[in-house]
XYZ file of C-alpha atoms in Angstrom:
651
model
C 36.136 -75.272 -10.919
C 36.745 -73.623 -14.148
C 32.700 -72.370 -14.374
C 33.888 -70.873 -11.115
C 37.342 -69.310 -12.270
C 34.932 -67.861 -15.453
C 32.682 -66.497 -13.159
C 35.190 -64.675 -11.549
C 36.793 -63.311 -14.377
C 33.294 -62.130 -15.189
C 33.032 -59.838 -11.953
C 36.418 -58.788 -12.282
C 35.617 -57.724 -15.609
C 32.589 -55.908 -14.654
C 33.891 -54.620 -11.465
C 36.846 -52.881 -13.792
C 34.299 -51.963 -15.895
C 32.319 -49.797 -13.507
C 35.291 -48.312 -11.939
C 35.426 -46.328 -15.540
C 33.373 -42.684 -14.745
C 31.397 -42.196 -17.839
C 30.948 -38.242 -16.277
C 34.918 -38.222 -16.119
C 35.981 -36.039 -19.092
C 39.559 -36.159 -19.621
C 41.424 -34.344 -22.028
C 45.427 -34.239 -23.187
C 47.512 -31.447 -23.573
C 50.787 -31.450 -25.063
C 52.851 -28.678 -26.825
C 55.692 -26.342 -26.212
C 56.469 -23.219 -23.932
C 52.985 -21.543 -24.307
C 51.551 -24.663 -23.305
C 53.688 -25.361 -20.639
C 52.911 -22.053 -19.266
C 55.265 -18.786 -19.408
C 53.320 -16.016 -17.192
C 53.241 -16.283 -13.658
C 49.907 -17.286 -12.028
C 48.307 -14.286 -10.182
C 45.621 -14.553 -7.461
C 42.681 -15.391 -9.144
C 44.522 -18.531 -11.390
C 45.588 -19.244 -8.011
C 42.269 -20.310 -6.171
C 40.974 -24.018 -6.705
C 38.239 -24.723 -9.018
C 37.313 -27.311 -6.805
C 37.351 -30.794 -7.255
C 35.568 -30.629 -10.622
C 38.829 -29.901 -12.517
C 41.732 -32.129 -11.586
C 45.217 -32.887 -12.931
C 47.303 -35.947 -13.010
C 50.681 -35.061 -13.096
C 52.754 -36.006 -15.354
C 56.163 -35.576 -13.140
C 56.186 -35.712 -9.351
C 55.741 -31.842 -7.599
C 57.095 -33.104 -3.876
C 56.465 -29.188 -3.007
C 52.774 -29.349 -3.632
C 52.297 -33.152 -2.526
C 51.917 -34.276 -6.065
C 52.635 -37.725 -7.153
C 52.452 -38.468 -10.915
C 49.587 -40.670 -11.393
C 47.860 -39.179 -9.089
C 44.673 -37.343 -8.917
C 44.705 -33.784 -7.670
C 42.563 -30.606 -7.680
C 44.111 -28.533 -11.078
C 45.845 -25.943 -9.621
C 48.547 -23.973 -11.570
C 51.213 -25.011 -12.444
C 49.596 -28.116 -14.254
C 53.151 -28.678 -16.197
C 56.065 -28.919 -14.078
C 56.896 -27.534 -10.504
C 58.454 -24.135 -11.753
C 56.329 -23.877 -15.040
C 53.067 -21.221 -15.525
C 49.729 -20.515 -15.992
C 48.784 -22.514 -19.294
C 45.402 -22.544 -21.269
C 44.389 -25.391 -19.856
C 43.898 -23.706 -16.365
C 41.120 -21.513 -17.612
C 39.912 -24.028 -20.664
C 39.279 -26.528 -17.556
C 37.402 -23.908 -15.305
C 35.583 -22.736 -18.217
C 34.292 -26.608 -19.177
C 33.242 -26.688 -15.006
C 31.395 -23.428 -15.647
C 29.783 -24.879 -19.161
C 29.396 -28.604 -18.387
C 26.299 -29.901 -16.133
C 27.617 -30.261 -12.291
C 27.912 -34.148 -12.593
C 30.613 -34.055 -14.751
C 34.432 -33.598 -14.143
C 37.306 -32.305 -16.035
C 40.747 -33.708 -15.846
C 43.907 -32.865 -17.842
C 47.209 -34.429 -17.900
C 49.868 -32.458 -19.284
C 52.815 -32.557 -20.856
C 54.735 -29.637 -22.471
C 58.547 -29.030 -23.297
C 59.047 -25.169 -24.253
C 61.308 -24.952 -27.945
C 60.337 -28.627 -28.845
C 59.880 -29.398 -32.187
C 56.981 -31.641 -33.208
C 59.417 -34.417 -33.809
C 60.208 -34.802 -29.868
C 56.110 -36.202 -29.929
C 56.666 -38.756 -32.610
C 58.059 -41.813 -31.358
C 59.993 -42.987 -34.359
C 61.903 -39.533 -34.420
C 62.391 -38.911 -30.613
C 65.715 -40.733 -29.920
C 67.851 -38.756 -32.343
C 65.894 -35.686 -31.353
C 66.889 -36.355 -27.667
C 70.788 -36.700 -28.803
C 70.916 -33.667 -30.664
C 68.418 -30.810 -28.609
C 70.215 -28.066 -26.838
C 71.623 -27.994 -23.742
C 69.032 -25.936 -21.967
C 66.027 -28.324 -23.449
C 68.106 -31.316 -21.466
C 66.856 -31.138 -18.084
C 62.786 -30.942 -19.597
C 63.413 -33.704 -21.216
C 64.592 -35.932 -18.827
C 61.831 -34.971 -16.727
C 59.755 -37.358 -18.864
C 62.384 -40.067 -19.135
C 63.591 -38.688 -22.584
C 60.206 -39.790 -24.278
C 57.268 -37.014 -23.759
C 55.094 -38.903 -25.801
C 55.383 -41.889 -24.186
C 55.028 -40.730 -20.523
C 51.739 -38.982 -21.915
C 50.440 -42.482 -23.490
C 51.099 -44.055 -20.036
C 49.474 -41.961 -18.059
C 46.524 -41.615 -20.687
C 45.990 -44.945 -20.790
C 45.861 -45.205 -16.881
C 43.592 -42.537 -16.473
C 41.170 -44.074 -19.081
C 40.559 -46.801 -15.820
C 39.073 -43.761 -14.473
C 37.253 -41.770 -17.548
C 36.419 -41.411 -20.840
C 39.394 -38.915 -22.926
C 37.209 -36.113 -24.987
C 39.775 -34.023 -26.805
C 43.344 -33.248 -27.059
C 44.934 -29.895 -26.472
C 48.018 -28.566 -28.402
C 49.984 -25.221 -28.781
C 53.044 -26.063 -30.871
C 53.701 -24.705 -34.068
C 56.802 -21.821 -33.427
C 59.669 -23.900 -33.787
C 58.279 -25.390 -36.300
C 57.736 -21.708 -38.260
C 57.415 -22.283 -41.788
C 58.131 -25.958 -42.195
C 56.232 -27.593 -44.952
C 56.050 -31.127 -43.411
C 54.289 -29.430 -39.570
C 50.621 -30.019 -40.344
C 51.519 -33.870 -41.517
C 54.195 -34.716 -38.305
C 51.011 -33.139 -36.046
C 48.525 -35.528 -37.847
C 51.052 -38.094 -37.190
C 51.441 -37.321 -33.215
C 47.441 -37.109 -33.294
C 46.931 -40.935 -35.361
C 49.447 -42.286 -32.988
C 47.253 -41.373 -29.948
C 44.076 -42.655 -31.266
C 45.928 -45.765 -32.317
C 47.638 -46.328 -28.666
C 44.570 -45.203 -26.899
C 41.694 -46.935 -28.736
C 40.427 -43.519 -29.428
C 37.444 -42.811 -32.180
C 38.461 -39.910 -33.944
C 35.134 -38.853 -34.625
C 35.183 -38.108 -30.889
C 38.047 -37.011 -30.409
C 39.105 -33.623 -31.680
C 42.464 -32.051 -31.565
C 41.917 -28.240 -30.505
C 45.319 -26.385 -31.809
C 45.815 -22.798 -30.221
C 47.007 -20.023 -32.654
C 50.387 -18.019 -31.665
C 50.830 -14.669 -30.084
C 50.567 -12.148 -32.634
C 51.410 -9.179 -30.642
C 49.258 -6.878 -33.402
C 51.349 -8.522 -35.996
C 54.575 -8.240 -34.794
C 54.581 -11.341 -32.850
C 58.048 -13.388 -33.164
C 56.892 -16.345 -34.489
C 53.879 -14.586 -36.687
C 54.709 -16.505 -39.876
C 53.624 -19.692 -37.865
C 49.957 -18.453 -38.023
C 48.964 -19.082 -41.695
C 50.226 -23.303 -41.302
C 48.314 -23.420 -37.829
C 45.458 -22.012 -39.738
C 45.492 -24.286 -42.176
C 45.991 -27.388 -39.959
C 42.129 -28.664 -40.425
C 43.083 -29.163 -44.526
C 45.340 -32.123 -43.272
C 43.721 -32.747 -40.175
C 40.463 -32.730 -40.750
C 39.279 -33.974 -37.612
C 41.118 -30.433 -35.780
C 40.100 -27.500 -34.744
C 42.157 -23.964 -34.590
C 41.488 -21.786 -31.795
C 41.859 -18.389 -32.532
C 44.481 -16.551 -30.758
C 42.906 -12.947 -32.110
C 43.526 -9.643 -29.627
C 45.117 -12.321 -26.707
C 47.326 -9.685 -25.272
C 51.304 -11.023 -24.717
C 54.314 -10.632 -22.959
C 57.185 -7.959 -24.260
C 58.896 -11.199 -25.820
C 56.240 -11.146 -28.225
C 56.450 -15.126 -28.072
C 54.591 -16.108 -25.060
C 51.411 -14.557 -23.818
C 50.848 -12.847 -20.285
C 48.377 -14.146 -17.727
C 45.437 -12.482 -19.430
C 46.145 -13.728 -22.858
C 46.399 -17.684 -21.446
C 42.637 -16.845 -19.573
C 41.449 -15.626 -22.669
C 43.152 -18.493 -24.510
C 41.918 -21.387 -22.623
C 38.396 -19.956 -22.349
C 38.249 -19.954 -26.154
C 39.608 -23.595 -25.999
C 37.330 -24.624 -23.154
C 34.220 -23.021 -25.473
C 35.040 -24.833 -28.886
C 34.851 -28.144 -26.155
C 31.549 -27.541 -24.859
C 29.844 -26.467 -28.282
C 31.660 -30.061 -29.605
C 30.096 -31.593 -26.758
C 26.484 -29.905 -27.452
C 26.993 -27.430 -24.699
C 26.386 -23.622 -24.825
C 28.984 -22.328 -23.254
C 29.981 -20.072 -19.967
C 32.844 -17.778 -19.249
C 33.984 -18.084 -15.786
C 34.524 -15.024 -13.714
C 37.846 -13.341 -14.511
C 39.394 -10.444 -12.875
C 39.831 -8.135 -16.217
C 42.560 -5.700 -15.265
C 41.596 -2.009 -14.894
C 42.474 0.019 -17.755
C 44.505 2.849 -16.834
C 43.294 6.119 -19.516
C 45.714 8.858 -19.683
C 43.759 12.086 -20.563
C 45.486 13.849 -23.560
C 45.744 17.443 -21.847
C 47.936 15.266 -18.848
C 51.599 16.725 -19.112
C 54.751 15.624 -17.992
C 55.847 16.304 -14.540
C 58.969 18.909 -14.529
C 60.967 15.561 -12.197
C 60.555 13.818 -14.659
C 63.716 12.322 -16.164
C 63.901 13.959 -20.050
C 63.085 11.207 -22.297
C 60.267 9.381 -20.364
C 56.773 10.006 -20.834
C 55.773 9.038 -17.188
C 54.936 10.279 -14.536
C 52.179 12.708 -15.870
C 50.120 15.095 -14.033
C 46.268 15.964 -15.188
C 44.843 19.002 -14.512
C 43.015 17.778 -11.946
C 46.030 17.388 -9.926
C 46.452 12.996 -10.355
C 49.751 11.787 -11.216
C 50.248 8.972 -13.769
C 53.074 6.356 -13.537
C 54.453 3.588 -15.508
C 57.245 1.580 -15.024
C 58.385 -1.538 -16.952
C 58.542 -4.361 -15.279
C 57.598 -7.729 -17.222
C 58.804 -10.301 -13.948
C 56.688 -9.071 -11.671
C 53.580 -10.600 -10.316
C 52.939 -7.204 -8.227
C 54.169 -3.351 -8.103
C 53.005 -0.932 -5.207
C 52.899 3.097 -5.890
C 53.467 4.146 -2.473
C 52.915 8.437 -2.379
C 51.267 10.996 0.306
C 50.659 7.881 2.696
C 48.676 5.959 0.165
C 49.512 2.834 -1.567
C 48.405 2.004 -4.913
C 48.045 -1.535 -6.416
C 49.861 -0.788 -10.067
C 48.164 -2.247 -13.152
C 50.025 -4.365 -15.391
C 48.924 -3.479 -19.006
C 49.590 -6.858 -20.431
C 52.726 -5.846 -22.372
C 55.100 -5.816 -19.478
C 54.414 -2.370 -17.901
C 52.383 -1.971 -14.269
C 50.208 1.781 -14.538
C 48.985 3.588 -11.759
C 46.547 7.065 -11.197
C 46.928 8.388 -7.917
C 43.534 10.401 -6.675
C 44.473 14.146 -6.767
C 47.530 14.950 -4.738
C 48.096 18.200 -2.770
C 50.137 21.221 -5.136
C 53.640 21.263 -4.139
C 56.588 18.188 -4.072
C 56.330 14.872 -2.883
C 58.305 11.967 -2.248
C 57.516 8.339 -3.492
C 58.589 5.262 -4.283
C 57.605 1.709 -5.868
C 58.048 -1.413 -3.967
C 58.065 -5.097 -5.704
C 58.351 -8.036 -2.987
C 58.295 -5.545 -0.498
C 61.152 -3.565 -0.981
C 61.292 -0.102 -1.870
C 62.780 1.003 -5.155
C 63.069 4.788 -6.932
C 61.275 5.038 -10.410
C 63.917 5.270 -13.116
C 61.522 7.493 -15.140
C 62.178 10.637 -12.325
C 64.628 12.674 -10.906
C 66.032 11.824 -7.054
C 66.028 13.341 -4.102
C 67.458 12.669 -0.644
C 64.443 12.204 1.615
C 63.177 9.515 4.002
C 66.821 8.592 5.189
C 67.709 7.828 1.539
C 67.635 8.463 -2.210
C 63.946 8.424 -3.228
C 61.704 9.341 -6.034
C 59.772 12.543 -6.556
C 56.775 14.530 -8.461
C 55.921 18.309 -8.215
C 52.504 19.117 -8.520
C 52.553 22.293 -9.741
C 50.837 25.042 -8.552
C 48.979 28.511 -10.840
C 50.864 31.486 -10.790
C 50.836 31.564 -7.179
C 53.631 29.417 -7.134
C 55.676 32.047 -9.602
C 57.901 33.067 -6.442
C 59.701 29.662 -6.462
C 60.010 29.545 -9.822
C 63.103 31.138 -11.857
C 62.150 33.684 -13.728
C 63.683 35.314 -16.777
C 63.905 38.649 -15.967
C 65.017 38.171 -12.663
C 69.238 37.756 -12.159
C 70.186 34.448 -10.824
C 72.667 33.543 -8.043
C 74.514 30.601 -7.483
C 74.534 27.334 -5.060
C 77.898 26.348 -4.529
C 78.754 22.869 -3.511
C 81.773 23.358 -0.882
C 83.692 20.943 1.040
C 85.256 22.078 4.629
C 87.595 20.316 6.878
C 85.887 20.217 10.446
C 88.753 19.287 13.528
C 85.336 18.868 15.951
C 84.541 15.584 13.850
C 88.203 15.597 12.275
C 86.458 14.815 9.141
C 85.807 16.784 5.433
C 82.123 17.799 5.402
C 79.873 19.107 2.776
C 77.822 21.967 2.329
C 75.654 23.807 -0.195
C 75.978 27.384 -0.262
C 73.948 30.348 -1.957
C 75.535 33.343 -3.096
C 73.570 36.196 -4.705
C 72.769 37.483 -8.269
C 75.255 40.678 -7.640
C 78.183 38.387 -5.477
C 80.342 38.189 -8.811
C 79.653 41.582 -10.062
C 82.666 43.641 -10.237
C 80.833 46.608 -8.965
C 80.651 44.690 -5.675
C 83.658 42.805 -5.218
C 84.297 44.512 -1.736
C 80.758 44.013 -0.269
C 79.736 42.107 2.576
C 76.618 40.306 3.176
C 74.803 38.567 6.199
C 74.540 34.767 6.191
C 71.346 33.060 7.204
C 71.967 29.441 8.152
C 69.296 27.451 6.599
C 68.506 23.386 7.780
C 66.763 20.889 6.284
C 64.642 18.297 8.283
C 65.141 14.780 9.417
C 65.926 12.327 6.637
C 67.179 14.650 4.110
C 70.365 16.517 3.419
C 71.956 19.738 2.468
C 70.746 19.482 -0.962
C 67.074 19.562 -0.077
C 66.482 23.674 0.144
C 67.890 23.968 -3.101
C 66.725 20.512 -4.894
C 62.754 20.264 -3.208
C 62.976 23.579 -1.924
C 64.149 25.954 -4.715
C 65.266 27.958 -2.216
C 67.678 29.855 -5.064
C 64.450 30.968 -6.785
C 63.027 32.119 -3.722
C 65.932 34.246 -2.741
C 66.202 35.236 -6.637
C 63.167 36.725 -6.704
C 62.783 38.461 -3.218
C 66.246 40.324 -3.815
C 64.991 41.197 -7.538
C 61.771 42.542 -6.401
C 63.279 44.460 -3.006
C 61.456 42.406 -0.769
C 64.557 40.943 0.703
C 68.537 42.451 0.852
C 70.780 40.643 -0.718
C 72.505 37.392 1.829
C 74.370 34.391 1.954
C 73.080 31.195 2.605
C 74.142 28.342 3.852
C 73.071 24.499 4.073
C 74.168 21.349 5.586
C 73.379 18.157 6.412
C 72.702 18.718 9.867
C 73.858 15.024 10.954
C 70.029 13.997 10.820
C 70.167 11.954 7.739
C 69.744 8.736 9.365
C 66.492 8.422 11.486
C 65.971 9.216 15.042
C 65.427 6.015 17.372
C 62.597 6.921 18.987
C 62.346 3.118 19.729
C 65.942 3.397 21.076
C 64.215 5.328 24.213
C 66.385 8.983 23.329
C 64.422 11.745 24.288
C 63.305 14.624 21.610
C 62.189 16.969 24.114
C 63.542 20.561 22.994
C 67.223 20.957 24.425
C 67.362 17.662 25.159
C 67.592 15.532 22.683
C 71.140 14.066 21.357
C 69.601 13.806 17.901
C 71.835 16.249 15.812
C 73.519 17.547 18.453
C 76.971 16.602 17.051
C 76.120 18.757 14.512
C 75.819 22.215 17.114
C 80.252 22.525 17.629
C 80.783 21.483 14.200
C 78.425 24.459 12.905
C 80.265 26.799 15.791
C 83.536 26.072 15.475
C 83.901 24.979 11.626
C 81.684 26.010 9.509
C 80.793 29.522 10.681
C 84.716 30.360 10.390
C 85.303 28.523 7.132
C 82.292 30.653 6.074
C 83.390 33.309 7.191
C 86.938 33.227 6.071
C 86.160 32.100 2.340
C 83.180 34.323 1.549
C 82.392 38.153 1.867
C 80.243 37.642 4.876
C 79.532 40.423 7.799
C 80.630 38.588 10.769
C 78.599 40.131 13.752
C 75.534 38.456 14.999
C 73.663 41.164 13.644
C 74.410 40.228 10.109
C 73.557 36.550 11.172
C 70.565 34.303 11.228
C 69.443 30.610 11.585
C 66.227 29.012 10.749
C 64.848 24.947 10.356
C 62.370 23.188 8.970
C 60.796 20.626 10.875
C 63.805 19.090 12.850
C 66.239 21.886 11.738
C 63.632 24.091 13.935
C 64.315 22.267 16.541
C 68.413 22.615 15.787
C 67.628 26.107 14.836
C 66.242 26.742 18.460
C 68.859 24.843 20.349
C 71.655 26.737 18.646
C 70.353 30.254 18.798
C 68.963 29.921 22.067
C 71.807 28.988 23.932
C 74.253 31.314 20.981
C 72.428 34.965 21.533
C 76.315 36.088 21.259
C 76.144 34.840 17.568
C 72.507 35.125 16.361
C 69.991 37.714 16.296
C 67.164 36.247 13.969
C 65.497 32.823 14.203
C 62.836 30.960 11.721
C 60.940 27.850 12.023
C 58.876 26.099 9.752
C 56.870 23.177 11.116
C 59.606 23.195 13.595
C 60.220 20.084 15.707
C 59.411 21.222 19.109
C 58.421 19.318 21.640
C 57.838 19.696 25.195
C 58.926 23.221 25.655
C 58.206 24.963 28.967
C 58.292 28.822 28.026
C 58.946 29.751 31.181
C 62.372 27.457 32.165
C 63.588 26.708 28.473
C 67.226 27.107 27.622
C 67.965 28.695 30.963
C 65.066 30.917 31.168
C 65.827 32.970 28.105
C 61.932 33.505 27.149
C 60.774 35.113 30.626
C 62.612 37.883 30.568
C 60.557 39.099 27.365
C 62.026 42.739 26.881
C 65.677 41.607 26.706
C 64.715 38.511 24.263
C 62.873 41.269 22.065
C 66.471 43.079 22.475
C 68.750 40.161 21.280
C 66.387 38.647 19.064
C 65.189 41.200 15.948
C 62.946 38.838 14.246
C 61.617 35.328 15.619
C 59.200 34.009 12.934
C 57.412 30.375 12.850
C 54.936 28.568 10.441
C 53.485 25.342 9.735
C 50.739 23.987 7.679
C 47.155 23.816 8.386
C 47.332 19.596 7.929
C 50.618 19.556 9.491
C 50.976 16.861 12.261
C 53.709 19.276 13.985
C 52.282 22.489 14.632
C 53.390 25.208 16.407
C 50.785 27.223 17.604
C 50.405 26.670 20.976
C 53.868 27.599 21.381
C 53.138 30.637 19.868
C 50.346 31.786 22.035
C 52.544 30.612 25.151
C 55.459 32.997 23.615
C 53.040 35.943 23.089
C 51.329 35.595 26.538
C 55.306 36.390 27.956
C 55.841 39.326 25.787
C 57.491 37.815 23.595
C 57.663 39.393 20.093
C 56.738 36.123 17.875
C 55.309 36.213 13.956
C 53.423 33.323 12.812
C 51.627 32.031 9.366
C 49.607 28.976 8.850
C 49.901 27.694 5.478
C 46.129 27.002 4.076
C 46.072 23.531 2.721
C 49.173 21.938 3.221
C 50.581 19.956 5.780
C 53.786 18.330 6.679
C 55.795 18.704 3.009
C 57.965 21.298 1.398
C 55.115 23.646 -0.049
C 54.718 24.866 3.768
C 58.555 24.862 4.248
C 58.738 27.099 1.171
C 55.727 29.419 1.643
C 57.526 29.735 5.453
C 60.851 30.839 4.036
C 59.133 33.166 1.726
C 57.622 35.446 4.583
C 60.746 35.195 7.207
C 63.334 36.139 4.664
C 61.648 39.910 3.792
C 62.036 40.346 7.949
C 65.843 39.347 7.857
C 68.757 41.855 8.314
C 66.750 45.372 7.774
């Protein structure tokens, strides 16, 4: 009986004796917040290595399925549930990519971010435990007050499985210029080969160097005594932490400086182990280069340097935004994927963008957000960003210029009973208005919309509609006018979805705006500036859907109006022949009423109006049109429009 209990024990023995996988590398890693992990995985750290590089937690993960003990693919975070991307993520993948294809890597990991090097040494960790702050609590605990001792356990358990090769640690900034570090680490590292049976001839410790941030990293006086760490430990090994780019804390490192991190430690493993090593494939991040001739866009905010615009026509934008794991550039109906530059900030180049202003904005999670860095602008149903491309000397006519007189653009408040509400308006007076010489003058009024989504700032904000009136009266071109701009009541978005129809004369879109503009503003004009009152003296024009206000107000309002401008107007399913009562077919008395009827649009616009046009001319009807030559549906046509109809108006 007992030869057969002996025999027993004998299989047993060699049974648990096989079960160890001599092709099983296994390697600890220990440390504080940069080893725990402080950037956020991004997509790349976020695909499995496979089943080559495994983890056994060291705390349970119950949103990842993770039991500690456990074997499991190494997929980040190897810490703790809400912890980061750590150099062991990419010091494992780069051992798989190094290491012969029968071998696997596993890590288990345990990491406590501010923890001094006394929280590792068993004989100090109890008094440590009572007296670490308040915020350090909660880590702790996670490892039953006793990191080193939950790492022991689970080392030892996992040498059932393979054979430990090394041991990973990143600690050293709380312990910044303490004489007694490099002796408490070879402490921590004696313990571990006494507990675990390890040789230390075989078992190197690999210590990672701090951030240095070019030499201004926080904890840069750290460097020299991690340096220095193979005088007392002679069995250790200091991976360099040279050019590793950081976060703007200048303590941790960003997602590029852990890859770069842990490939260095996973290469000083494989050259230990008699390996030559291989870099895994990393995503590098595009550099972003800003030529030097690049200027700063006139919306931009004084004191930022971004956005820029080459000469070439690409804008350049930068926004700071450390948190993020992803920033969008979203401009001319192109999204751009923004570049973080390792430092906190996300770039972006746009290809070259059309001359002229246009909206954009930056989204993060999916919501929409307007740059700090630039001026705003009411467009797209809201407050949004925006960049002017500028134009040569072509562009000189929106422009102020300094010989030329400037008027003004009033902001004015009226009281409308229609809506028995205050309302706002902007409204331009000319260069000579507040001249003594012509104090008792009258002028015409042209009444000047916006499209849908923006407001009664947009002639004069995107439009520079001042400049353009500036320098037609200077120059002759035009007679000196009032004009006048309001929201329209098309701020908020039509719902097409909502099944209204936006057939001209038909649609309810704006229409509450058509009584208010009769009965209000008109008269409040009229009674607080030197206007001529006649219809003679008055005009209306639109862009976009202000054309198609512009033609339901006029049209069906000859008594008030005798000239009428579009610019990409908003017209849709006009019949020339029955519209607004029939007021097109007879042709002669329209050319009567009607001194000047002008329309434009651009040559890329998705509203044009040129079949409308053609139908108007083939009546009789006196029409002028332009096509603006490279532009499309954007403010550079809109402005280019109001150029050529205001020379036409009141003459």
């Amino acid at each position: 009986m007992r030869k057969l209990f002996i025999a027993i024990l004998m299989i047993v023995s060699m049974t648990a004796s096989a079960a160890v996988d001599e092709n099983f590398y296994i390697f600890l890693c220990f440390g504080q917040s940069n080893m725990e992990g402080n950037a956020r995985p991004e997509a790349q750290d976020l695909v499995s290595p496979g089943p080559r590089f495994l983890l056994m937690p060291a705390v349970d993960d119950p949103q990842r399925g993770r039991k500690m003990g456990e074997w499991c693919e190494a997929v980040p975070p190897l810490c703790r549930p809400n912890t980061g991307l750590t150099p062991a993520d990419w010091f494992g993948r780069t051992l798989v990519a190094s290491l012969p294809e029968n071998i696997k890597i596993g890590v288990i990991h345990v990491a406590i971010g501010g923890i001094d090097i006394k929280g590792f040494l068993p004989d100090s960790i109890d008094s440590y435990v009572k007296r670490a702050p308040g915020w350090m609590k909660g880590m702790l605990e996670a490892y039953d007050n006793n990191p080193y001792k939950r790492l022991v356990t689970l080392a030892k358990k996992a040498q059932k499985d393979g054979v430990i090769k090394g041991i990973l640690m990143h600690q050293g900034e709380t312990n910044t210029g303490d004489p007694k570090w490099a002796g408490m680490v070879k402490q921590v590292y004696d313990n571990l080969c006494a507990d675990l049976k390890l040789k230390p001839e075989e078992v190197n410790l690999y210590a990672g160097n701090i951030v240095q941030a070019g030499g201004k990293g926080v904890c840069i006086g750290c460097k020299k005594q991690i340096d220095e760490l193979p005088l007392t430990l002679h069995t250790s090994q200091v991976i360099s932490s040279d050019d590793c780019t950081n976060g703007p804390d200048r303590l941790h490192f960003d997602a590029a400086g852990y890859r770069e991190l842990g490939c260095r430690y996973g290469e000083a493993v494989a050259r230990f182990l008699g390996y030559e090593p291989v870099r895994p494939h990393i995503d590098m991040p595009k550099k972003i280069e800003v030529p030097a001739d690049a200027f700063i866009a006139e919306t931009t905010v004084p004191g930022n340097e971004f956005p820029k615009v080459d000469k070439e026509g690409r804008a350049y934008f930068r926004i700071e935004a450390p948190q993020a794991r992803k920033v969008v550039l979203d401009i001319c109906n192109k999204k751009y994927d923004m570049i973080p530059d390792g430092k906190g900030a996300h770039l972006a180049v746009t290809d070259p963008l059309p001359v002229g202003f246009h909206y954009y904005f930056m989204n993060i999670g999916g919501v929409n957000f307007i740059d700090p860095a630039t001026e705003t602008f009411f467009g797209c149903n809201r407050e949004a960003g925006g960049i002017e491309i500028p134009e040569g000397a072509e562009g000189d006519y929106y422009r102020p210029q300094q010989s030329v007189p400037a008027g003004q653009v009033r902001s004015i408040y009226y009281f409308s009973k229609e809506q028995n509400t205050w309302r706002h308006a902007m409204v331009y007076t000319p260069a000579e208005y507040e001249l003594k010489k012509y104090k008792k003058k009258r002028y015409p009024v042209l009444y000047l919309q916006h499209g849908m989504g923006e407001d009664e700032t947009g002639w004069s904000k995107q439009g520079h509609m001042q400049h353009i009136m500036d320098n037609a009266i200077a120059s002759g071109e035009a007679v000196p006018m009032i004009v006048v701009m309001e929201s329209g009541d098309i701020k908020a978005p039509f719902n097409f979805a909502g099944g209204g129809s936006n057939r001209q004369g038909e649609s309810q879109y704006g229409a509450s705006f058509y009584p208010v503009l009769l009965n209000d503003l008109i008269p409040y004009i009229d009674a607080n500036f030197r206007t001529k009152t006649d219809r003679d003296n008055r005009a209306m024009a639109g862009l976009s859907w202000g054309g198609h206000q512009t033609f339901d107000v006029v049209l069906n309002n000859l008594d008030k109006f005798a000239w009428l401008g579009t610019f990409s107007g908003a017209i849709f399913g006009l019949d020339v022949k029955t519209a607004y009562n029939g007021v097109f077919a007879n042709a002669d008395e329209f050319n009567k009423k009607i001194h000047y009827m002008y329309m434009n649009w651009g040559s890329d616009d998705f509203i044009k109006s040129g079949d409308i046009v053609k139908a108007l001319r083939e009546l009789g009807v006196k029409v002028d049109a332009n096509e603006s030559k490279g532009t499309a549906h954007e403010w550079l046509t809109w402005r280019r429009g109001l150029k050529e109809f205001i020379p036409h108006l009141f003459k």
